[in-house]
Coordinates of C-alpha atoms (C1' of nucleotides) in Angstrom, one line a residue:
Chain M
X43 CA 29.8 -178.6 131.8
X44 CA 33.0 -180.4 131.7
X45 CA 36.1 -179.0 130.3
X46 CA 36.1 -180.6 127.0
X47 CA 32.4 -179.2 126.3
X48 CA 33.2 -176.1 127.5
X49 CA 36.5 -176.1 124.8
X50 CA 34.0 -177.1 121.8
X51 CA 31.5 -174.7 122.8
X52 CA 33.9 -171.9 122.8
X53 CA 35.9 -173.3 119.3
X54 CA 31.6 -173.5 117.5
X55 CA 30.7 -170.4 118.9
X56 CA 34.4 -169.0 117.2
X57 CA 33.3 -171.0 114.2
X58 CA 30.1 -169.6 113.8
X59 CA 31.0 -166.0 113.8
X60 CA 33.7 -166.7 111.1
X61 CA 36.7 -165.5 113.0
X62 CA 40.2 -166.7 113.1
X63 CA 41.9 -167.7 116.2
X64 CA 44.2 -164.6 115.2
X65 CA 41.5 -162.4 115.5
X66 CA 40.2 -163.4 118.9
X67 CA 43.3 -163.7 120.3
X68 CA 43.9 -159.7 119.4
X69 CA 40.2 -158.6 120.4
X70 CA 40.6 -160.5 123.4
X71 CA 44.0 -159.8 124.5
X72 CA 45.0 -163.6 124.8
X73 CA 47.9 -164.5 123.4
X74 CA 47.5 -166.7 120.2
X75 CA 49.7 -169.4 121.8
X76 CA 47.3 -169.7 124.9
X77 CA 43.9 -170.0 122.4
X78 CA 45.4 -172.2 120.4
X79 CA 46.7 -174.3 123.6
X80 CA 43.2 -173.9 125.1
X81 CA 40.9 -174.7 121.8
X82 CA 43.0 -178.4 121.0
X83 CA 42.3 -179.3 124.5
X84 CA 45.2 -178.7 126.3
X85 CA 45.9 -176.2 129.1
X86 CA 43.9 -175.2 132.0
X87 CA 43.3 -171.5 131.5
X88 CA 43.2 -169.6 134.2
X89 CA 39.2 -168.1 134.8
X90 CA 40.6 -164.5 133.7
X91 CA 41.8 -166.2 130.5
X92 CA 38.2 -167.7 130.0
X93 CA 36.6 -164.4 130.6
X94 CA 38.4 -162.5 128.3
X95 CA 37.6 -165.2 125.3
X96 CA 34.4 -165.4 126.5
X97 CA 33.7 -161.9 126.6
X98 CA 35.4 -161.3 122.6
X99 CA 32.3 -164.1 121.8
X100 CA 29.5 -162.6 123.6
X101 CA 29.3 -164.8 125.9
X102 CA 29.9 -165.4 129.6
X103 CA 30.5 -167.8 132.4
X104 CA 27.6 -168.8 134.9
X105 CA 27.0 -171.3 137.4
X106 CA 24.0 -173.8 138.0
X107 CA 23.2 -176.6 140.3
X108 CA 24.3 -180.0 138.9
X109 CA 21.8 -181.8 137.1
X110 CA 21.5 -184.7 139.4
X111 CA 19.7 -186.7 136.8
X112 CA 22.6 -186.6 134.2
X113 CA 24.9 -188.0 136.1
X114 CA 27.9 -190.0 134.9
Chain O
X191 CA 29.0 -163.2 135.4
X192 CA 31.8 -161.3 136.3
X193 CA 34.7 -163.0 139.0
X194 CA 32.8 -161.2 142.2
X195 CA 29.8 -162.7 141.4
X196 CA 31.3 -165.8 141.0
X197 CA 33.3 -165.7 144.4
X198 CA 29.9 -164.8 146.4
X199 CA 27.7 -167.4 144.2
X200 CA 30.3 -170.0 145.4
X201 CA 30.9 -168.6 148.9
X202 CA 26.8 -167.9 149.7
X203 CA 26.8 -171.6 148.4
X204 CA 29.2 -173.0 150.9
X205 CA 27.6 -170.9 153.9
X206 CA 24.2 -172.6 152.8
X207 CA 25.5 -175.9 153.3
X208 CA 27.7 -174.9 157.0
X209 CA 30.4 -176.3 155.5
X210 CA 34.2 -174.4 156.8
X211 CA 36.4 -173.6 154.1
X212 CA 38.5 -176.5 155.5
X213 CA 36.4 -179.1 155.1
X214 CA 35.4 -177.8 151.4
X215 CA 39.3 -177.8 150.4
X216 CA 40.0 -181.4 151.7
X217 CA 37.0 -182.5 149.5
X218 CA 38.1 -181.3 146.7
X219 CA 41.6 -181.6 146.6
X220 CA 42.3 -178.0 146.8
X221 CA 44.4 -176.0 148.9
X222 CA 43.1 -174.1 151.9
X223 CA 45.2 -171.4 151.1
X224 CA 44.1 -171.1 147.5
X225 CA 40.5 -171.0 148.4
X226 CA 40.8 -168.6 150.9
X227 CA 42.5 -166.6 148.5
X228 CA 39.6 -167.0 146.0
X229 CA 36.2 -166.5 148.5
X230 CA 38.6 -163.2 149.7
X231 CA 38.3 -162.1 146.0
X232 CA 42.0 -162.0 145.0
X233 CA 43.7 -164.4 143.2
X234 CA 42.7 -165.7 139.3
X235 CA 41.9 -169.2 139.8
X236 CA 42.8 -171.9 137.1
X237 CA 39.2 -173.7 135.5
X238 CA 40.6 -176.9 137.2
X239 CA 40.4 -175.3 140.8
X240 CA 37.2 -173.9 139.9
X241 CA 35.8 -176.9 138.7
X242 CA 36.9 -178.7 141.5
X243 CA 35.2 -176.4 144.0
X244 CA 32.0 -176.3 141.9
X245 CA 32.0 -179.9 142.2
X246 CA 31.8 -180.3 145.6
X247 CA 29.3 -177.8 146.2
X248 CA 26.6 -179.9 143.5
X249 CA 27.4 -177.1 141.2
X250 CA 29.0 -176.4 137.9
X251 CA 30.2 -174.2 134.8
X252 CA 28.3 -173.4 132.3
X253 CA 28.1 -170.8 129.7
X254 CA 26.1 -168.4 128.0
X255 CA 25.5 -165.9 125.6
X256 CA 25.9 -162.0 127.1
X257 CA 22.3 -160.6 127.5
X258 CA 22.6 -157.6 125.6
X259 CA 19.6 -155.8 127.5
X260 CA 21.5 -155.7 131.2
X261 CA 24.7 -153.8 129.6
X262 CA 26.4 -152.4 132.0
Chain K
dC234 C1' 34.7 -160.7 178.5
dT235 C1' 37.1 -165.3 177.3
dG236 C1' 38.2 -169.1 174.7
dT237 C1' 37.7 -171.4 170.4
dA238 C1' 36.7 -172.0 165.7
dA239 C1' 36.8 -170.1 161.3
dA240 C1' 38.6 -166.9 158.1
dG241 C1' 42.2 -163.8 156.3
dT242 C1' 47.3 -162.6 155.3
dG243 C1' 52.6 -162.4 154.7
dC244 C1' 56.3 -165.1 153.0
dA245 C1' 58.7 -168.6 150.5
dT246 C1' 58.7 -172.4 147.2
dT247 C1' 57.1 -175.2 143.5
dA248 C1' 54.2 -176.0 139.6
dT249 C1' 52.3 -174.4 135.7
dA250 C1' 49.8 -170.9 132.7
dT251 C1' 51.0 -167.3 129.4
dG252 C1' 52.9 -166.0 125.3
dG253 C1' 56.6 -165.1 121.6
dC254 C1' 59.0 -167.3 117.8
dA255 C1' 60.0 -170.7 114.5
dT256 C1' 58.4 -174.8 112.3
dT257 C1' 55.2 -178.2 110.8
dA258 C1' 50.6 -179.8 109.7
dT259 C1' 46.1 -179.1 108.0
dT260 C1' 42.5 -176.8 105.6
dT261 C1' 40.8 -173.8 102.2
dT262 C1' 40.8 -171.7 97.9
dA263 C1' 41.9 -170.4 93.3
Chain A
dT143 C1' 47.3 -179.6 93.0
dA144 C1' 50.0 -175.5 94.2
dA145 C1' 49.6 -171.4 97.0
dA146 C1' 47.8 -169.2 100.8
dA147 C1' 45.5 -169.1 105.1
dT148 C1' 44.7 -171.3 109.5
dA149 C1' 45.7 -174.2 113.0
dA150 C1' 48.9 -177.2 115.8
dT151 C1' 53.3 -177.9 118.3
dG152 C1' 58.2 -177.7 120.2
dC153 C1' 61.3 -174.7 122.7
dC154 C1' 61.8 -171.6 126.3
dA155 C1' 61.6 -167.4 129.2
dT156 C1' 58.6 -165.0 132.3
dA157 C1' 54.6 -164.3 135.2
dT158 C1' 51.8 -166.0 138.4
dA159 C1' 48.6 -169.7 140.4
dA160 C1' 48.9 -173.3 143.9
dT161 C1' 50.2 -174.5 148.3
dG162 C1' 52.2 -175.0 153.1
dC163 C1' 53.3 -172.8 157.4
dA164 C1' 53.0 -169.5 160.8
dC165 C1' 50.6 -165.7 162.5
dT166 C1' 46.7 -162.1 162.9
dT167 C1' 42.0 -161.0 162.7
dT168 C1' 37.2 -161.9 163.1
dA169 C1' 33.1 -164.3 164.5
dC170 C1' 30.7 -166.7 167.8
dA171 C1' 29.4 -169.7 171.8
dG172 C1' 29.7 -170.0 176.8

DNA sequence: CTGTAAAGTGCATTATATGGCATTATTTTA
DNA sequence: TAAAATAATGCCATATAATGCACTTTACAG
C-alpha cells in the first residue's frame, strides 16, 4: 500500500465514523496541523505519528509480502 | 502491530534473505546509520524510510482494523 | 585465540516533521 | 444564500529524524 492509499484509507475510515479532524487530532494526541498536513497528501509522518491516528480509528499498521502479481 | 514488532518483522526478514544491513541501506537509498538505529529499536522512522526499507525486502504497509479479541 | 565482518553507538550537522496561530477556502446546514 | 462548521494553507519556531564519520562491541570463520 502506497502512501496515497494509505492517506485515503485513513481520511474514509475518519469519514465513516463521523468525526472531525478536530476530534482525532485531540483523541490522538496529533496536532491538528500535522492531520490536516497528512490527510491532503502532504507530509511524511513519522511511524509514531501514524500509530497514534491509527490507533484513535481502530486500526493498525501491519506488514505483508508484496503481491508480486500487482505489480506496477 | 506495535513498532517492536515491526523492527523484528523487518530485521527476521533481512536475516532470511543474508543480506548485511549495508547492503539493505545502499538499496534503498537509506542511511546505514538510520537503519541501524531502527533494527536497534530506537529511533521513530518517517513512512518514507519505512517504505523504502519494506520495499526492498518484497514487503510492504498495509493496514488494518485492531482485533478487538487479542486486547492487550 | 585471532582476524574479519557485521552490528551498535556517540557526536555533530542538516533536513524536515510537528504543531500553534491566523487566514482563506470549502462544505454543510438552516 | 447567509451563517456555521470543517478543512486547507502560509508563516514560523521548535523538536527530532536522517545521515556521515569515527570508534566500540559482537559474531563468526579459520
Amino acid at each position: 500500500m502506497h502512501f496515497t492509499g494509505l492517506v485515503k484509507t485513513i481520511k474514509e475510515r475518519r469519514e465513516a465514523l463521523h468525526v472531525t479532524q478536530e476530534t482525532i487530532a485531540e483523541l490522538s494526541g496529533v496536532g491538528l496541523r500535522t492531520l490536516k498536513q497528512f490527510e491532503s497528501g502532504k507530509g511524511n509522518p513519522t511511524l509514531l505519528t501514524l500509530q497514534k491516528l491509527l490507533d484513535v480509528l481502530g486500526m493498525e499498521v501491519c506488514l505483508k509480502i508484496k503481491d508480486l502479481t500487482s505489480n506496477q
